[in-house]
Amino acid sequence: MLSHPGGGPPHPPAGGTGLLTIGELAKATGLTVRTIRYWSDEGVLTPVTRSSGGYRLYDAESFARLELIRTLRELGLGLGHVRAVLSGEQTVAEVAAAHVAALDAQIRSLKVTRAVLSTVARRGSSAEEMTLMNKLARLSAAERQRIVDDFVEEVFEGLDTADPWIRERTRTLGVALPDEPTPEQVDAWVELAELLQNPDFRAAMRRMIEFNAADRGPDTPAGASQWFLRKLFDIVGAARARGVAPEAPEADAVLTEVFGEGTDRAAVLRRIDLGNEVSRYRELASVIKGAPAPPRYEEEFGWVVAALKAWPGR
């Protein structure tokens, strides 16, 4: 049998009438008179009768009921749940299951709070920034999706030939903030939400999508943009492995193989600069998903940029 913290199971003192005053009940249980009176006033511990002087009196059954009330309250249950158990409306198991669910929600909320405060401390944020971060961190999945959808709607508006693979990837990237995010994931989501609402970033992304739409015809399959990047990395990677320097005459043939004949290479260079500007988006999305940072292929892109800059002089 479980023992009471005092060294053994509590029991009501023996008395001639078997009835206990609040004071005797308090002494036997270690609870305060004020607590017992409050629970009586709230209707969870009803006295069996009153003395001739009007004092509340309790019996052994009241004593056992009081111990159950105390246990339920120590476990964090509200008086509403306590009443439901005592009245037989709910079993202890049912109330415990409901309380576990409530605690889980509270724990998730506390973890978000901790993550926000950690971000505030790390950033040295002002009160206004802290308020914004807290709101962004507590958005529902649907509310987060609306921020992304508004962004996608603006940057893709009227560009029907843009690669649908890019549209869908942009729409789904970085939305699924976990129920129990780490401080790093909250920080990444807040930065991502700020980025998506930044006019300069939206303009840069819009220019990238305009370039993409201009390159595509009605019969271009979805996902061709992804295939092109793979082609670029393979061709440039092979050129670098052969020791072809960006300034070498051979680099011209590599650029032609990647981009084709007659391509406006100055426009290509501007597009790569835009790609560097928006790469932070993918990095933040990876942090939110708890995935490894995506490869940036900095060496391959660096080779292409250097070759494009050297090309007019050849």
Coordinates of C-alpha atoms in Angstrom, one line a residue, residues 44 65 68-69 72-73 75-103:
V44 CA -16.7 19.2 -3.5
R65 CA -13.1 11.9 0.0
L68 CA -9.0 11.9 -3.1
I69 CA -9.6 15.6 -3.6
L72 CA -6.5 15.1 -7.8
R73 CA -5.6 18.7 -7.0
L75 CA -2.0 16.3 -10.0
G76 CA -3.2 19.7 -11.3
L77 CA -6.9 18.9 -12.0
G78 CA -9.4 21.7 -11.7
L79 CA -12.4 21.6 -9.4
G80 CA -14.7 20.9 -12.3
H81 CA -12.9 17.6 -13.0
V82 CA -12.8 16.8 -9.3
R83 CA -16.5 17.2 -9.1
A84 CA -17.0 15.0 -12.1
V85 CA -15.0 12.2 -10.5
L86 CA -16.6 12.5 -7.1
S87 CA -20.1 12.6 -8.7
G88 CA -19.4 9.5 -10.9
E89 CA -19.8 11.5 -14.1
Q90 CA -16.3 10.5 -15.1
T91 CA -13.8 7.9 -14.0
V92 CA -10.4 8.7 -12.7
A93 CA -8.9 7.2 -15.8
E94 CA -11.0 9.4 -18.1
V95 CA -10.1 12.5 -16.2
A96 CA -6.4 11.5 -16.2
A97 CA -6.5 11.0 -20.0
A98 CA -8.1 14.4 -20.5
H99 CA -5.6 16.0 -18.2
V100 CA -2.7 14.4 -20.1
A101 CA -3.9 15.9 -23.3
A102 CA -4.2 19.3 -21.6
L103 CA -0.7 19.0 -20.2

